Amino acid sequence: DVKVTQSSRYLVKRTGEKVFLECVQDMDHENMFWYRQDPGLGLRLIYFSYDVKMKEKGDIPEGYSVSREKKERFSLILESASTNQTSMYLCASSLIGQGQETQYFGPGTRLLVL
Amino acid sequence: DAKTTQPTSMDCAEGRAANLPCNHSTISGNEYVYWYRQIHSQGPQYIIHGLKNNETNEMASLIITEDRKSSTLILPHATLRDTAVYYCIVRVAPDAGNMLTFGGGTRLMVKP
């Protein structure tokens, strides 16, 4: 079974803090994604990566950065956390293919910025 | 990207089949229909996907109309643990990074 793990289920941080969210997948997937999910807004893509050291901006990259130094690990960084970044953060991974990729999600990290 | 339309919520009796509809009238020929679900406070879970033909796996069946403008996800014997939000997604083109775009979904409530 594909397993995607996230470093924390719940996190509380203060405004201005630097926040690291870690995601690890164990299926040798090329693609990895970071989404945030907010009530009424659905799932929105922040960044994705299709290979080590490669990254692409999603729909809402502002205020975030990412790091992919190893294939299995994709980190989301909030350089200076703000209250509007309080959200549920979801990591996903998938294989590269033509139309048949299935994204597998981690359990999510619920971040509260005070 | 093809947009999908789903009912906001549905109820289903435990043990009965749950039929969740989805309209995707602007779907293009090379786009797949994916279904995911999200149980409260968990990450989304893949259910099934298809292109033209009907598909079945251990979780559900997917019925796609011949014109591909709509589809129905069928949970043959719904249980209380199937209570979740179900998302119908039409997959965007590969050069967009294979991302998934989730809309509002259908909140399925399975009742005893």
PDB file of C-alpha atoms in Angstrom:
ATOM      1  CA  ASP A   1       0.000   0.000   0.000  1.00  0.00           C
ATOM      2  CA  VAL A   2       1.106   3.516  -0.742  1.00  0.00           C
ATOM      3  CA  LYS A   3       1.882   5.435   2.363  1.00  0.00           C
ATOM      4  CA  VAL A   4       2.145   9.197   2.612  1.00  0.00           C
ATOM      5  CA  THR A   5       3.033  10.529   6.028  1.00  0.00           C
ATOM      6  CA  GLN A   6       3.094  14.059   7.360  1.00  0.00           C
ATOM      7  CA  SER A   7       5.238  15.129  10.267  1.00  0.00           C
ATOM      8  CA  SER A   8       2.462  16.505  12.446  1.00  0.00           C
ATOM      9  CA  ARG A   9      -1.316  16.144  12.651  1.00  0.00           C
ATOM     10  CA  TYR A  10      -1.754  19.354  14.634  1.00  0.00           C
ATOM     11  CA  LEU A  11       0.520  22.371  14.926  1.00  0.00           C
ATOM     12  CA  VAL A  12       0.193  25.693  16.716  1.00  0.00           C
ATOM     13  CA  LYS A  13       2.550  28.533  15.782  1.00  0.00           C
ATOM     14  CA  ARG A  14       2.795  32.252  16.402  1.00  0.00           C
ATOM     15  CA  THR A  15       2.677  34.999  13.782  1.00  0.00           C
ATOM     16  CA  GLY A  16       6.099  35.562  12.266  1.00  0.00           C
ATOM     17  CA  GLU A  17       7.480  32.116  13.081  1.00  0.00           C
ATOM     18  CA  LYS A  18       9.092  29.990  10.398  1.00  0.00           C
ATOM     19  CA  VAL A  19       7.142  26.772   9.954  1.00  0.00           C
ATOM     20  CA  PHE A  20       8.261  23.522   8.347  1.00  0.00           C
ATOM     21  CA  LEU A  21       5.775  20.890   7.227  1.00  0.00           C
ATOM     22  CA  GLU A  22       7.329  17.613   6.183  1.00  0.00           C
ATOM     23  CA  CYS A  23       5.874  14.978   3.884  1.00  0.00           C
ATOM     24  CA  VAL A  24       7.338  11.559   3.132  1.00  0.00           C
ATOM     25  CA  GLN A  25       6.108   8.924   0.674  1.00  0.00           C
ATOM     26  CA  ASP A  26       7.371   5.385   0.415  1.00  0.00           C
ATOM     27  CA  MET A  27       6.342   4.402  -3.124  1.00  0.00           C
ATOM     28  CA  ASP A  28       9.077   6.026  -5.185  1.00  0.00           C
ATOM     29  CA  HIS A  29       6.600   8.476  -6.722  1.00  0.00           C
ATOM     30  CA  GLU A  30       7.994  11.229  -8.918  1.00  0.00           C
ATOM     31  CA  ASN A  31       5.244  13.756  -8.271  1.00  0.00           C
ATOM     32  CA  MET A  32       4.537  15.355  -4.932  1.00  0.00           C
ATOM     33  CA  PHE A  33       2.047  18.078  -4.080  1.00  0.00           C
ATOM     34  CA  TRP A  34       1.129  20.447  -1.302  1.00  0.00           C
ATOM     35  CA  TYR A  35      -2.473  21.623  -0.975  1.00  0.00           C
ATOM     36  CA  ARG A  36      -4.360  23.611   1.577  1.00  0.00           C
ATOM     37  CA  GLN A  37      -7.993  23.029   2.337  1.00  0.00           C
ATOM     38  CA  ASP A  38     -10.317  25.664   3.760  1.00  0.00           C
ATOM     39  CA  PRO A  39     -14.075  25.571   4.352  1.00  0.00           C
ATOM     40  CA  GLY A  40     -15.979  26.674   1.277  1.00  0.00           C
ATOM     41  CA  LEU A  41     -12.839  26.886  -0.862  1.00  0.00           C
ATOM     42  CA  GLY A  42     -12.109  23.218  -1.459  1.00  0.00           C
ATOM     43  CA  LEU A  43      -8.577  22.020  -2.057  1.00  0.00           C
ATOM     44  CA  ARG A  44      -6.127  24.536  -3.508  1.00  0.00           C
ATOM     45  CA  LEU A  45      -2.712  23.674  -4.856  1.00  0.00           C
ATOM     46  CA  ILE A  46       0.225  25.553  -3.326  1.00  0.00           C
ATOM     47  CA  TYR A  47       3.246  23.928  -4.987  1.00  0.00           C
ATOM     48  CA  PHE A  48       4.117  20.704  -6.702  1.00  0.00           C
ATOM     49  CA  SER A  49       7.301  18.900  -7.637  1.00  0.00           C
ATOM     50  CA  TYR A  50       7.836  16.400 -10.434  1.00  0.00           C
ATOM     51  CA  ASP A  51      11.400  15.487  -9.570  1.00  0.00           C
ATOM     52  CA  VAL A  52      14.138  16.041  -7.041  1.00  0.00           C
ATOM     53  CA  LYS A  53      15.075  19.725  -6.825  1.00  0.00           C
ATOM     54  CA  MET A  54      12.283  20.599  -9.253  1.00  0.00           C
ATOM     55  CA  LYS A  55       9.291  22.672  -8.188  1.00  0.00           C
ATOM     56  CA  GLU A  56       6.420  24.503  -9.784  1.00  0.00           C
ATOM     57  CA  LYS A  57       4.026  27.050  -8.361  1.00  0.00           C
ATOM     58  CA  GLY A  58       0.423  26.082  -7.955  1.00  0.00           C
ATOM     59  CA  ASP A  59      -2.555  28.368  -7.592  1.00  0.00           C
ATOM     60  CA  ILE A  60      -1.618  30.038  -4.297  1.00  0.00           C
ATOM     61  CA  PRO A  61       2.180  29.992  -3.765  1.00  0.00           C
ATOM     62  CA  GLU A  62       2.449  33.388  -2.060  1.00  0.00           C
ATOM     63  CA  GLY A  63       3.871  33.138   1.433  1.00  0.00           C
ATOM     64  CA  TYR A  64       5.133  29.611   0.898  1.00  0.00           C
ATOM     65  CA  SER A  65       8.250  27.904  -0.383  1.00  0.00           C
ATOM     66  CA  VAL A  66       9.135  24.243  -0.858  1.00  0.00           C
ATOM     67  CA  SER A  67      12.117  21.959  -0.852  1.00  0.00           C
ATOM     68  CA  ARG A  68      12.647  18.596  -2.513  1.00  0.00           C
ATOM     69  CA  GLU A  69      16.172  17.382  -1.814  1.00  0.00           C
ATOM     70  CA  LYS A  70      15.261  13.706  -1.875  1.00  0.00           C
ATOM     71  CA  LYS A  71      12.677  11.918  -3.966  1.00  0.00           C
ATOM     72  CA  GLU A  72      10.681  10.672  -1.014  1.00  0.00           C
ATOM     73  CA  ARG A  73      10.511  13.942   0.897  1.00  0.00           C
ATOM     74  CA  PHE A  74       8.735  17.197   0.060  1.00  0.00           C
ATOM     75  CA  SER A  75       8.796  20.045   2.546  1.00  0.00           C
ATOM     76  CA  LEU A  76       6.509  23.050   2.738  1.00  0.00           C
ATOM     77  CA  ILE A  77       7.947  26.153   4.396  1.00  0.00           C
ATOM     78  CA  LEU A  78       6.094  29.143   5.729  1.00  0.00           C
ATOM     79  CA  GLU A  79       8.834  31.752   5.940  1.00  0.00           C
ATOM     80  CA  SER A  80       6.887  34.029   8.279  1.00  0.00           C
ATOM     81  CA  ALA A  81       3.601  32.529   9.367  1.00  0.00           C
ATOM     82  CA  SER A  82       0.507  34.707   9.294  1.00  0.00           C
ATOM     83  CA  THR A  83      -2.970  34.149  10.683  1.00  0.00           C
ATOM     84  CA  ASN A  84      -4.432  33.734   7.203  1.00  0.00           C
ATOM     85  CA  GLN A  85      -2.273  30.648   6.812  1.00  0.00           C
ATOM     86  CA  THR A  86      -4.297  28.845   9.442  1.00  0.00           C
ATOM     87  CA  SER A  87      -5.582  25.880   7.489  1.00  0.00           C
ATOM     88  CA  MET A  88      -5.487  22.150   6.858  1.00  0.00           C
ATOM     89  CA  TYR A  89      -2.402  21.256   4.806  1.00  0.00           C
ATOM     90  CA  LEU A  90      -2.440  18.131   2.696  1.00  0.00           C
ATOM     91  CA  CYS A  91       0.456  16.438   0.970  1.00  0.00           C
ATOM     92  CA  ALA A  92      -0.026  14.034  -1.940  1.00  0.00           C
ATOM     93  CA  SER A  93       2.120  11.979  -4.284  1.00  0.00           C
ATOM     94  CA  SER A  94       1.640  10.237  -7.610  1.00  0.00           C
ATOM     95  CA  LEU A  95       3.498   8.484 -10.391  1.00  0.00           C
ATOM     96  CA  ILE A  96       4.260  10.188 -13.681  1.00  0.00           C
ATOM     97  CA  GLY A  97       2.052   8.923 -16.481  1.00  0.00           C
ATOM     98  CA  GLN A  98      -0.374   9.974 -19.148  1.00  0.00           C
ATOM     99  CA  GLY A  99      -3.753  10.645 -17.676  1.00  0.00           C
ATOM    100  CA  GLN A 100      -3.872   7.820 -15.199  1.00  0.00           C
ATOM    101  CA  GLU A 101      -2.065   9.201 -12.205  1.00  0.00           C
ATOM    102  CA  THR A 102      -3.740   8.564  -8.916  1.00  0.00           C
ATOM    103  CA  GLN A 103      -2.852  10.956  -6.149  1.00  0.00           C
ATOM    104  CA  TYR A 104      -2.422   9.469  -2.697  1.00  0.00           C
ATOM    105  CA  PHE A 105      -2.874  11.807   0.205  1.00  0.00           C
ATOM    106  CA  GLY A 106      -1.382  12.026   3.639  1.00  0.00           C
ATOM    107  CA  PRO A 107      -3.533  12.464   6.758  1.00  0.00           C
ATOM    108  CA  GLY A 108      -3.135  16.236   6.772  1.00  0.00           C
ATOM    109  CA  THR A 109      -1.656  18.783   9.171  1.00  0.00           C
ATOM    110  CA  ARG A 110      -4.022  21.177  10.858  1.00  0.00           C
ATOM    111  CA  LEU A 111      -2.063  24.390  11.421  1.00  0.00           C
ATOM    112  CA  LEU A 112      -3.212  27.160  13.703  1.00  0.00           C
ATOM    113  CA  VAL A 113      -1.327  30.467  13.553  1.00  0.00           C
ATOM    114  CA  LEU A 114      -1.989  32.746  16.507  1.00  0.00           C
TER     115      LEU A 114
ATOM    116  CA  ASP B   1     -10.430  22.492 -17.273  1.00  0.00           C
ATOM    117  CA  ALA B   2     -13.786  20.785 -17.325  1.00  0.00           C
ATOM    118  CA  LYS B   3     -15.965  21.907 -14.452  1.00  0.00           C
ATOM    119  CA  THR B   4     -17.982  19.427 -12.435  1.00  0.00           C
ATOM    120  CA  THR B   5     -21.339  19.865 -10.762  1.00  0.00           C
ATOM    121  CA  GLN B   6     -22.465  17.723  -7.853  1.00  0.00           C
ATOM    122  CA  PRO B   7     -25.363  17.910  -5.414  1.00  0.00           C
ATOM    123  CA  THR B   8     -24.348  19.486  -2.150  1.00  0.00           C
ATOM    124  CA  SER B   9     -25.615  16.674   0.028  1.00  0.00           C
ATOM    125  CA  MET B  10     -27.344  13.297  -0.062  1.00  0.00           C
ATOM    126  CA  ASP B  11     -28.659  10.780   2.440  1.00  0.00           C
ATOM    127  CA  CYS B  12     -28.553   7.018   2.126  1.00  0.00           C
ATOM    128  CA  ALA B  13     -29.829   4.213   4.328  1.00  0.00           C
ATOM    129  CA  GLU B  14     -27.237   1.801   5.659  1.00  0.00           C
ATOM    130  CA  GLY B  15     -27.025  -1.328   3.495  1.00  0.00           C
ATOM    131  CA  ARG B  16     -28.574   0.340   0.480  1.00  0.00           C
ATOM    132  CA  ALA B  17     -26.793   1.470  -2.658  1.00  0.00           C
ATOM    133  CA  ALA B  18     -25.597   5.061  -2.706  1.00  0.00           C
ATOM    134  CA  ASN B  19     -25.687   6.652  -6.158  1.00  0.00           C
ATOM    135  CA  LEU B  20     -23.755   9.896  -6.400  1.00  0.00           C
ATOM    136  CA  PRO B  21     -24.184  11.858  -9.638  1.00  0.00           C
ATOM    137  CA  CYS B  22     -21.754  14.239 -11.288  1.00  0.00           C
ATOM    138  CA  ASN B  23     -22.155  16.456 -14.334  1.00  0.00           C
ATOM    139  CA  HIS B  24     -19.115  17.334 -16.429  1.00  0.00           C
ATOM    140  CA  SER B  25     -20.639  18.547 -19.674  1.00  0.00           C
ATOM    141  CA  THR B  26     -17.479  20.327 -20.903  1.00  0.00           C
ATOM    142  CA  ILE B  27     -15.169  17.352 -20.486  1.00  0.00           C
ATOM    143  CA  SER B  28     -12.696  16.888 -23.312  1.00  0.00           C
ATOM    144  CA  GLY B  29     -11.767  13.634 -25.012  1.00  0.00           C
ATOM    145  CA  ASN B  30      -8.557  12.934 -23.135  1.00  0.00           C
ATOM    146  CA  GLU B  31      -9.783  13.832 -19.659  1.00  0.00           C
ATOM    147  CA  TYR B  32     -10.469  11.173 -17.070  1.00  0.00           C
ATOM    148  CA  VAL B  33     -13.147  11.248 -14.395  1.00  0.00           C
ATOM    149  CA  TYR B  34     -11.787  10.659 -10.900  1.00  0.00           C
ATOM    150  CA  TRP B  35     -13.632  10.140  -7.642  1.00  0.00           C
ATOM    151  CA  TYR B  36     -12.139  10.825  -4.239  1.00  0.00           C
ATOM    152  CA  ARG B  37     -13.700  10.990  -0.833  1.00  0.00           C
ATOM    153  CA  GLN B  38     -12.727  12.692   2.371  1.00  0.00           C
ATOM    154  CA  ILE B  39     -13.817  11.478   5.729  1.00  0.00           C
ATOM    155  CA  HIS B  40     -13.883  14.164   8.375  1.00  0.00           C
ATOM    156  CA  SER B  41     -10.418  15.334   9.478  1.00  0.00           C
ATOM    157  CA  GLN B  42      -8.584  12.949   7.154  1.00  0.00           C
ATOM    158  CA  GLY B  43      -6.810  13.372   3.834  1.00  0.00           C
ATOM    159  CA  PRO B  44      -8.698  12.613   0.608  1.00  0.00           C
ATOM    160  CA  GLN B  45      -8.866   8.962  -0.410  1.00  0.00           C
ATOM    161  CA  TYR B  46      -8.835   7.771  -4.001  1.00  0.00           C
ATOM    162  CA  ILE B  47     -11.869   5.678  -4.949  1.00  0.00           C
ATOM    163  CA  ILE B  48     -11.957   5.034  -8.681  1.00  0.00           C
ATOM    164  CA  HIS B  49     -11.400   6.633 -12.084  1.00  0.00           C
ATOM    165  CA  GLY B  50     -12.406   6.043 -15.684  1.00  0.00           C
ATOM    166  CA  LEU B  51     -12.277   7.404 -19.225  1.00  0.00           C
ATOM    167  CA  LYS B  52     -15.133   5.932 -21.252  1.00  0.00           C
ATOM    168  CA  ASN B  53     -15.997   2.490 -19.989  1.00  0.00           C
ATOM    169  CA  ASN B  54     -17.709   1.655 -16.749  1.00  0.00           C
ATOM    170  CA  GLU B  55     -15.291   0.641 -14.014  1.00  0.00           C
ATOM    171  CA  THR B  56     -15.592  -1.423 -10.857  1.00  0.00           C
ATOM    172  CA  ASN B  57     -13.228  -2.080  -8.001  1.00  0.00           C
ATOM    173  CA  GLU B  58     -13.499  -3.310  -4.445  1.00  0.00           C
ATOM    174  CA  MET B  59     -14.807   0.027  -3.243  1.00  0.00           C
ATOM    175  CA  ALA B  60     -17.264   1.206  -5.889  1.00  0.00           C
ATOM    176  CA  SER B  61     -18.531   1.240  -9.446  1.00  0.00           C
ATOM    177  CA  LEU B  62     -18.278   4.135 -11.866  1.00  0.00           C
ATOM    178  CA  ILE B  63     -20.857   4.541 -14.601  1.00  0.00           C
ATOM    179  CA  ILE B  64     -19.988   7.052 -17.332  1.00  0.00           C
ATOM    180  CA  THR B  65     -22.630   8.024 -19.872  1.00  0.00           C
ATOM    181  CA  GLU B  66     -21.935   7.396 -23.519  1.00  0.00           C
ATOM    182  CA  ASP B  67     -21.536  11.117 -24.256  1.00  0.00           C
ATOM    183  CA  ARG B  68     -19.262  11.382 -21.183  1.00  0.00           C
ATOM    184  CA  LYS B  69     -21.118  14.442 -19.946  1.00  0.00           C
ATOM    185  CA  SER B  70     -22.059  12.851 -16.664  1.00  0.00           C
ATOM    186  CA  SER B  71     -21.161   9.974 -14.402  1.00  0.00           C
ATOM    187  CA  THR B  72     -22.436   8.186 -11.315  1.00  0.00           C
ATOM    188  CA  LEU B  73     -20.447   6.715  -8.471  1.00  0.00           C
ATOM    189  CA  ILE B  74     -22.162   3.718  -6.909  1.00  0.00           C
ATOM    190  CA  LEU B  75     -21.400   2.386  -3.453  1.00  0.00           C
ATOM    191  CA  PRO B  76     -23.288  -0.917  -3.621  1.00  0.00           C
ATOM    192  CA  HIS B  77     -23.893  -1.448   0.098  1.00  0.00           C
ATOM    193  CA  ALA B  78     -23.291   1.752   1.994  1.00  0.00           C
ATOM    194  CA  THR B  79     -22.071   1.543   5.582  1.00  0.00           C
ATOM    195  CA  LEU B  80     -21.860   4.199   8.266  1.00  0.00           C
ATOM    196  CA  ARG B  81     -18.135   4.477   7.546  1.00  0.00           C
ATOM    197  CA  ASP B  82     -18.941   5.663   4.038  1.00  0.00           C
ATOM    198  CA  THR B  83     -20.207   8.946   5.461  1.00  0.00           C
ATOM    199  CA  ALA B  84     -17.879  11.472   3.834  1.00  0.00           C
ATOM    200  CA  VAL B  85     -17.612  14.223   1.246  1.00  0.00           C
ATOM    201  CA  TYR B  86     -17.304  12.739  -2.239  1.00  0.00           C
ATOM    202  CA  TYR B  87     -15.467  14.668  -4.925  1.00  0.00           C
ATOM    203  CA  CYS B  88     -15.915  14.174  -8.631  1.00  0.00           C
ATOM    204  CA  ILE B  89     -12.894  15.514 -10.491  1.00  0.00           C
ATOM    205  CA  VAL B  90     -12.004  15.796 -14.128  1.00  0.00           C
ATOM    206  CA  ARG B  91      -8.307  15.572 -14.438  1.00  0.00           C
ATOM    207  CA  VAL B  92      -6.454  18.482 -15.982  1.00  0.00           C
ATOM    208  CA  ALA B  93      -3.920  18.085 -18.783  1.00  0.00           C
ATOM    209  CA  PRO B  94      -0.506  16.627 -17.941  1.00  0.00           C
ATOM    210  CA  ASP B  95       1.377  19.813 -18.685  1.00  0.00           C
ATOM    211  CA  ALA B  96      -0.419  21.499 -15.804  1.00  0.00           C
ATOM    212  CA  GLY B  97       1.544  19.401 -13.371  1.00  0.00           C
ATOM    213  CA  ASN B  98      -0.999  16.661 -12.970  1.00  0.00           C
ATOM    214  CA  MET B  99      -2.703  18.623 -10.263  1.00  0.00           C
ATOM    215  CA  LEU B 100      -6.186  17.836  -9.076  1.00  0.00           C
ATOM    216  CA  THR B 101      -8.792  20.537  -8.645  1.00  0.00           C
ATOM    217  CA  PHE B 102     -11.382  19.756  -6.011  1.00  0.00           C
ATOM    218  CA  GLY B 103     -14.753  21.461  -6.053  1.00  0.00           C
ATOM    219  CA  GLY B 104     -17.359  21.438  -3.311  1.00  0.00           C
ATOM    220  CA  GLY B 105     -18.228  17.763  -3.478  1.00  0.00           C
ATOM    221  CA  THR B 106     -21.291  15.894  -2.197  1.00  0.00           C
ATOM    222  CA  ARG B 107     -21.681  15.335   1.506  1.00  0.00           C
ATOM    223  CA  LEU B 108     -23.044  11.793   1.832  1.00  0.00           C
ATOM    224  CA  MET B 109     -24.686  10.913   5.099  1.00  0.00           C
ATOM    225  CA  VAL B 110     -25.299   7.209   5.634  1.00  0.00           C
ATOM    226  CA  LYS B 111     -27.983   6.666   8.233  1.00  0.00           C
ATOM    227  CA  PRO B 112     -28.781   3.563  10.270  1.00  0.00           C
TER     228      PRO B 112
END
